[in-house]
Amino acid sequence: MNMNDTCDVVIVGAAHMDLQLYPVGREVLDVASYPVKEMVWSVGGDSLNESTIITRLGHNVKLVSCIGDDMIGSMVVEHCEKNNIDTTYLKRDKNKVTGINVGLIGDDGERTFINNRSGSIWTFCPEDVEMDAVCGGQILSFASIFNNPLLDESLMIPLFERAKAQGMIICADIVGAKRGEKLEDIKKPLSYVDYFFPNYDEAKELVEKDDPDEIADVLLSLGVKNVIIKIGKKGCLVKNSRERFIVPGYPKSNCIDTTGAGDNFASGFICGLLEGKSLKECAEFANCTASIAVEAVGATDGVKSREQVDERYREYLKLISD
């Protein structure tokens, strides 16, 4: 079977490796030696995280990214092969260095990342993306606006136009701007987006408003069809031109590491769309997927299988109905 012909989702964005250190306190720089409980190599990058989780949930994925032709890049490729991710459009560039994120994870699960400016996170550019990748899929996911600073509207607009011409649904997430980018810089690309998944802090910074409903209204006014604002343990706010509701989070999650929680949320939501779930069901399934992700160190170490998430979803529905 040719995966290129059976792709459900095309995912564009970062692919690299994470080195997670847990737990790390603020005093880490005040001592000569600092032992931690765990040091874990894990794949990272929004598009690689989404690709991994969506394939584990039972769908075919085409990864569009760029890495170096180096040892860390080989680790990324090996992971993709093990997880049946289509790497036809994963570019290996001998002139690039594969990105590395060092995650310093606190006792509360929150983390800070240190990454190499010479790495592919920063050097992945529009010329590395083949437009032919956007074909044969139901959904295009632009995994994180601003995460790769060079992937600006000069790429997003033609990419999104091609996806629309192919009849694809467009999903997008976002991270905090690395180069001082503003809402003005992505207004036109946002007008193509069908489902937008910012978390509250990212959306607040982008729109410069505090109220989640006002934030959503601004994004809807720019042409986004459905705004889904992740609000942590509270779940998510879902809003479009017809309806508005909050979907509660899974109430019993044991948070160890929030790395990749948003990517897991997007993965669960996208799977819901592929399976014809309602908007509310997509958000519920997304919350359940993310709730498992935060219970393990590493962005993709929590969710192992579809059966695991389905079991969590059944438990979740019982809990929120009580």
Short mmCIF file of C-alpha atoms in Angstrom, two decimals:
data_model
loop_
_atom_site.label_atom_id
_atom_site.label_comp_id
_atom_site.label_asym_id
_atom_site.label_seq_id
_atom_site.Cartn_x
_atom_site.Cartn_y
_atom_site.Cartn_z
CA MET A 1 0.00 0.00 0.00
CA ASN A 2 1.37 3.41 -0.95
CA MET A 3 0.93 5.68 2.10
CA ASN A 4 1.18 8.71 -0.16
CA ASP A 5 -2.14 7.64 -1.74
CA THR A 6 -3.92 6.92 1.54
CA CYS A 7 -2.92 9.93 3.60
CA ASP A 8 -5.58 11.33 5.95
CA VAL A 9 -3.61 14.31 7.27
CA VAL A 10 -0.75 16.42 5.93
CA ILE A 11 1.15 18.03 8.81
CA VAL A 12 3.61 20.91 8.34
CA GLY A 13 5.97 22.08 11.07
CA ALA A 14 8.89 21.25 13.31
CA ALA A 15 10.53 17.86 13.81
CA HIS A 16 13.44 17.47 16.23
CA MET A 17 14.48 15.70 19.43
CA ASP A 18 13.79 16.67 23.03
CA LEU A 19 16.02 15.91 26.00
CA GLN A 20 13.72 16.12 29.03
CA LEU A 21 15.16 16.68 32.51
CA TYR A 22 12.79 16.01 35.44
CA PRO A 23 12.39 17.48 37.99
CA VAL A 24 14.43 20.68 37.80
CA GLY A 25 14.24 23.51 40.34
CA ARG A 26 15.21 27.15 39.98
CA GLU A 27 18.46 26.51 41.85
CA VAL A 28 19.88 24.41 39.01
CA LEU A 29 22.49 27.06 38.12
CA ASP A 30 23.58 27.57 41.73
CA VAL A 31 25.30 24.20 42.16
CA ALA A 32 28.18 22.41 40.47
CA SER A 33 26.27 19.14 39.99
CA TYR A 34 22.50 18.64 39.80
CA PRO A 35 21.06 15.09 39.80
CA VAL A 36 17.55 14.61 38.40
CA LYS A 37 15.18 11.66 38.60
CA GLU A 38 14.82 11.27 34.84
CA MET A 39 16.67 12.29 31.67
CA VAL A 40 14.59 11.20 28.70
CA TRP A 41 15.26 11.42 24.97
CA SER A 42 11.96 11.94 23.20
CA VAL A 43 10.88 13.11 19.78
CA GLY A 44 9.71 16.71 19.67
CA GLY A 45 8.42 19.40 17.39
CA ASP A 46 4.76 20.17 16.85
CA SER A 47 4.38 18.38 13.52
CA LEU A 48 6.28 15.28 14.61
CA ASN A 49 4.30 15.12 17.85
CA GLU A 50 0.98 15.39 15.98
CA SER A 51 2.11 12.87 13.37
CA THR A 52 3.04 10.38 16.07
CA ILE A 53 -0.18 10.66 18.06
CA ILE A 54 -2.51 10.69 15.04
CA THR A 55 -0.91 7.52 13.65
CA ARG A 56 -1.24 5.83 17.04
CA LEU A 57 -4.91 6.81 17.01
CA GLY A 58 -5.37 4.97 13.73
CA HIS A 59 -4.92 7.44 10.86
CA ASN A 60 -2.35 7.93 8.09
CA VAL A 61 -0.12 10.97 8.20
CA LYS A 62 2.26 12.70 5.82
CA LEU A 63 4.97 14.68 7.66
CA VAL A 64 6.30 17.84 5.98
CA SER A 65 9.38 19.12 7.77
CA CYS A 66 13.13 19.62 7.50
CA ILE A 67 15.98 18.13 9.53
CA GLY A 68 19.74 17.85 9.24
CA ASP A 69 21.61 14.89 7.81
CA ASP A 70 23.10 14.11 11.22
CA MET A 71 22.79 11.74 14.19
CA ILE A 72 19.80 13.56 15.72
CA GLY A 73 18.10 13.60 12.31
CA SER A 74 18.61 9.83 12.07
CA MET A 75 16.84 9.45 15.42
CA VAL A 76 13.86 11.37 13.98
CA VAL A 77 13.78 9.17 10.86
CA GLU A 78 14.02 5.97 12.91
CA HIS A 79 11.08 7.12 15.05
CA CYS A 80 9.00 7.86 11.94
CA GLU A 81 9.72 4.41 10.52
CA LYS A 82 8.68 2.72 13.78
CA ASN A 83 5.45 4.73 13.90
CA ASN A 84 4.48 4.34 10.21
CA ILE A 85 4.73 8.07 9.48
CA ASP A 86 5.09 8.91 5.77
CA THR A 87 8.40 10.78 5.38
CA THR A 88 8.22 11.36 1.62
CA TYR A 89 8.31 15.11 2.26
CA LEU A 90 10.63 15.10 5.27
CA LYS A 91 13.67 16.88 3.86
CA ARG A 92 17.16 15.95 5.08
CA ASP A 93 19.56 18.82 4.44
CA LYS A 94 23.29 18.31 4.95
CA ASN A 95 23.64 22.06 5.44
CA LYS A 96 21.23 22.10 8.40
CA VAL A 97 21.56 20.93 11.99
CA THR A 98 18.62 19.03 13.45
CA GLY A 99 17.05 20.95 16.31
CA ILE A 100 17.41 19.88 19.93
CA ASN A 101 15.16 21.09 22.74
CA VAL A 102 16.36 20.64 26.31
CA GLY A 103 13.28 20.64 28.53
CA LEU A 104 13.67 21.72 32.15
CA ILE A 105 10.55 20.34 33.84
CA GLY A 106 9.49 21.51 37.28
CA ASP A 107 7.69 19.54 39.98
CA ASP A 108 4.39 21.05 38.83
CA GLY A 109 4.80 19.78 35.26
CA GLU A 110 5.49 23.19 33.78
CA ARG A 111 8.65 23.52 31.70
CA THR A 112 11.16 25.78 30.02
CA PHE A 113 12.86 24.84 26.77
CA ILE A 114 16.42 25.63 25.72
CA ASN A 115 17.07 25.18 22.00
CA ASN A 116 19.91 25.71 19.55
CA ARG A 117 19.50 28.77 17.31
CA SER A 118 21.57 26.99 14.67
CA GLY A 119 19.06 24.15 14.62
CA SER A 120 16.32 23.30 12.15
CA ILE A 121 13.64 24.89 14.35
CA TRP A 122 15.10 28.24 13.34
CA THR A 123 16.37 27.43 9.82
CA PHE A 124 13.39 25.49 8.35
CA CYS A 125 12.33 27.83 5.52
CA PRO A 126 9.63 28.05 2.81
CA GLU A 127 12.01 26.65 0.20
CA ASP A 128 12.15 23.42 2.20
CA VAL A 129 8.42 22.79 1.73
CA GLU A 130 7.27 21.04 -1.46
CA MET A 131 3.78 22.17 -2.42
CA ASP A 132 3.14 18.75 -3.97
CA ALA A 133 2.87 17.43 -0.41
CA VAL A 134 -0.56 19.04 -0.16
CA CYS A 135 -2.57 16.48 -2.05
CA GLY A 136 -4.64 13.41 -1.32
CA GLY A 137 -5.45 14.25 2.27
CA GLN A 138 -8.59 15.33 4.09
CA ILE A 139 -6.91 17.74 6.51
CA LEU A 140 -3.92 20.08 6.40
CA SER A 141 -2.51 20.84 9.85
CA PHE A 142 -0.11 23.77 10.15
CA ALA A 143 1.12 22.52 13.47
CA SER A 144 2.32 25.79 15.04
CA ILE A 145 2.32 29.28 13.64
CA PHE A 146 5.49 31.14 14.79
CA ASN A 147 7.27 27.95 15.98
CA ASN A 148 9.49 27.96 12.89
CA PRO A 149 10.06 31.72 12.52
CA LEU A 150 10.91 31.57 8.80
CA LEU A 151 7.61 29.86 7.90
CA ASP A 152 5.66 33.09 7.59
CA GLU A 153 2.72 34.16 5.43
CA SER A 154 4.87 33.87 2.30
CA LEU A 155 4.51 30.11 2.80
CA MET A 156 1.20 29.90 4.64
CA ILE A 157 -0.91 31.76 2.07
CA PRO A 158 0.01 29.66 -1.01
CA LEU A 159 0.00 26.50 1.11
CA PHE A 160 -3.48 27.21 2.47
CA GLU A 161 -4.77 28.25 -0.96
CA ARG A 162 -3.55 24.94 -2.40
CA ALA A 163 -5.19 23.02 0.43
CA LYS A 164 -8.51 24.80 -0.14
CA ALA A 165 -8.28 24.06 -3.87
CA GLN A 166 -7.89 20.39 -2.91
CA GLY A 167 -10.99 20.60 -0.70
CA MET A 168 -9.01 20.08 2.50
CA ILE A 169 -9.93 21.24 6.00
CA ILE A 170 -7.26 23.51 7.52
CA CYS A 171 -6.29 23.25 11.18
CA ALA A 172 -3.65 25.37 12.90
CA ASP A 173 -2.04 25.85 16.28
CA ILE A 174 0.27 28.61 17.46
CA VAL A 175 3.08 29.30 19.93
CA GLY A 176 4.47 32.52 21.32
CA ALA A 177 6.24 34.68 18.75
CA LYS A 178 10.01 34.21 18.60
CA ARG A 179 10.78 37.36 16.59
CA GLY A 180 8.15 39.79 17.83
CA GLU A 181 5.53 38.83 15.24
CA LYS A 182 2.06 40.29 15.75
CA LEU A 183 -1.51 39.46 14.79
CA GLU A 184 -1.13 41.76 11.79
CA ASP A 185 1.50 39.40 10.37
CA ILE A 186 -0.89 36.44 10.15
CA LYS A 187 -4.29 38.04 9.47
CA LYS A 188 -4.60 36.76 5.93
CA PRO A 189 -3.41 33.20 6.66
CA LEU A 190 -5.88 32.99 9.56
CA SER A 191 -8.75 33.75 7.18
CA TYR A 192 -8.24 30.29 5.61
CA VAL A 193 -8.26 28.38 8.90
CA ASP A 194 -11.23 26.17 9.75
CA TYR A 195 -10.11 25.12 13.25
CA PHE A 196 -7.66 27.17 15.33
CA PHE A 197 -6.24 25.76 18.62
CA PRO A 198 -4.38 28.45 20.61
CA ASN A 199 -4.00 28.10 24.36
CA TYR A 200 -5.25 30.98 26.47
CA ASP A 201 -1.83 32.57 27.11
CA GLU A 202 -0.88 32.43 23.42
CA ALA A 203 -4.24 33.83 22.35
CA LYS A 204 -4.12 36.59 24.96
CA GLU A 205 -0.66 37.66 23.78
CA LEU A 206 -1.70 37.54 20.13
CA VAL A 207 -4.99 39.44 20.40
CA GLU A 208 -4.04 41.65 23.39
CA LYS A 209 -7.30 40.96 25.20
CA ASP A 210 -7.94 39.12 28.46
CA ASP A 211 -11.45 37.75 28.08
CA PRO A 212 -11.52 34.41 26.21
CA ASP A 213 -14.81 35.24 24.50
CA GLU A 214 -13.48 38.58 23.27
CA ILE A 215 -10.33 36.84 22.04
CA ALA A 216 -12.43 34.32 20.14
CA ASP A 217 -14.57 37.08 18.64
CA VAL A 218 -11.51 38.87 17.27
CA LEU A 219 -10.24 35.66 15.66
CA LEU A 220 -13.67 34.87 14.21
CA SER A 221 -13.85 38.39 12.75
CA LEU A 222 -10.62 37.63 10.83
CA GLY A 223 -12.24 34.66 9.12
CA VAL A 224 -11.35 31.73 11.37
CA LYS A 225 -14.34 29.38 11.20
CA ASN A 226 -13.99 27.70 14.62
CA VAL A 227 -11.89 28.93 17.55
CA ILE A 228 -10.94 26.41 20.22
CA ILE A 229 -9.07 28.05 23.11
CA LYS A 230 -7.30 25.61 25.43
CA ILE A 231 -7.76 26.71 29.04
CA GLY A 232 -5.64 24.12 30.86
CA LYS A 233 -7.32 21.96 33.49
CA LYS A 234 -10.62 23.73 32.81
CA GLY A 235 -10.74 22.24 29.32
CA CYS A 236 -11.43 24.41 26.28
CA LEU A 237 -13.70 27.13 24.99
CA VAL A 238 -15.26 26.39 21.61
CA LYS A 239 -16.80 29.23 19.63
CA ASN A 240 -17.99 29.88 16.08
CA SER A 241 -20.64 32.07 14.44
CA ARG A 242 -23.46 29.77 15.62
CA GLU A 243 -22.54 28.41 19.03
CA ARG A 244 -20.36 28.82 22.08
CA PHE A 245 -19.64 26.31 24.83
CA ILE A 246 -16.96 25.15 27.26
CA VAL A 247 -15.91 21.51 27.26
CA PRO A 248 -14.47 20.53 30.67
CA GLY A 249 -11.11 18.83 30.98
CA TYR A 250 -10.56 15.33 32.36
CA PRO A 251 -10.76 15.95 36.13
CA LYS A 252 -8.43 13.23 37.45
CA SER A 253 -5.25 13.68 35.40
CA ASN A 254 -1.93 13.38 37.26
CA CYS A 255 0.17 16.08 35.56
CA ILE A 256 3.87 15.27 35.36
CA ASP A 257 4.96 17.08 32.18
CA THR A 258 2.91 19.49 30.04
CA THR A 259 5.31 19.15 27.07
CA GLY A 260 3.28 18.45 23.94
CA ALA A 261 -0.10 18.70 25.66
CA GLY A 262 -1.33 21.13 23.01
CA ASP A 263 -0.05 18.92 20.20
CA ASN A 264 -1.85 15.92 21.71
CA PHE A 265 -5.01 18.01 22.03
CA ALA A 266 -4.82 18.99 18.35
CA SER A 267 -4.19 15.35 17.42
CA GLY A 268 -7.27 14.16 19.28
CA PHE A 269 -9.39 16.91 17.76
CA ILE A 270 -8.19 16.16 14.23
CA CYS A 271 -8.98 12.45 14.72
CA GLY A 272 -12.48 13.45 15.80
CA LEU A 273 -12.92 15.46 12.61
CA LEU A 274 -11.72 12.55 10.48
CA GLU A 275 -14.23 10.27 12.18
CA GLY A 276 -17.21 12.60 11.77
CA LYS A 277 -17.59 13.43 15.45
CA SER A 278 -19.55 16.53 16.46
CA LEU A 279 -17.68 19.69 17.47
CA LYS A 280 -18.33 18.93 21.14
CA GLU A 281 -17.20 15.32 20.76
CA CYS A 282 -14.02 16.41 18.99
CA ALA A 283 -13.20 18.70 21.90
CA GLU A 284 -13.98 15.99 24.46
CA PHE A 285 -11.77 13.48 22.66
CA ALA A 286 -9.02 16.10 22.39
CA ASN A 287 -9.18 16.81 26.14
CA CYS A 288 -8.88 13.10 26.88
CA THR A 289 -5.89 12.69 24.56
CA ALA A 290 -4.10 15.64 26.20
CA SER A 291 -4.91 14.35 29.69
CA ILE A 292 -2.98 11.16 29.01
CA ALA A 293 -0.07 13.05 27.45
CA VAL A 294 0.68 15.06 30.60
CA GLU A 295 0.94 11.91 32.72
CA ALA A 296 4.33 10.96 31.24
CA VAL A 297 7.62 12.74 30.60
CA GLY A 298 7.90 13.62 26.92
CA ALA A 299 5.44 14.86 24.32
CA THR A 300 4.63 11.43 22.83
CA ASP A 301 5.42 9.05 25.68
CA GLY A 302 1.95 9.14 27.23
CA VAL A 303 -0.40 8.11 24.43
CA LYS A 304 0.51 4.59 23.29
CA SER A 305 -2.63 3.36 21.52
CA ARG A 306 -6.17 4.12 20.38
CA GLU A 307 -7.56 1.70 22.96
CA GLN A 308 -5.90 3.72 25.75
CA VAL A 309 -7.58 6.96 24.65
CA ASP A 310 -10.95 5.29 24.03
CA GLU A 311 -10.88 3.90 27.57
CA ARG A 312 -10.05 7.35 28.97
CA TYR A 313 -12.87 8.86 26.90
CA ARG A 314 -15.41 6.38 28.27
CA GLU A 315 -14.28 7.15 31.81
CA TYR A 316 -14.38 10.89 31.08
CA LEU A 317 -17.98 10.76 29.85
CA LYS A 318 -19.03 9.00 33.05
CA LEU A 319 -17.18 11.50 35.25
CA ILE A 320 -18.65 14.62 33.62
CA SER A 321 -22.16 13.16 33.67
CA ASP A 322 -22.12 12.51 37.44
#
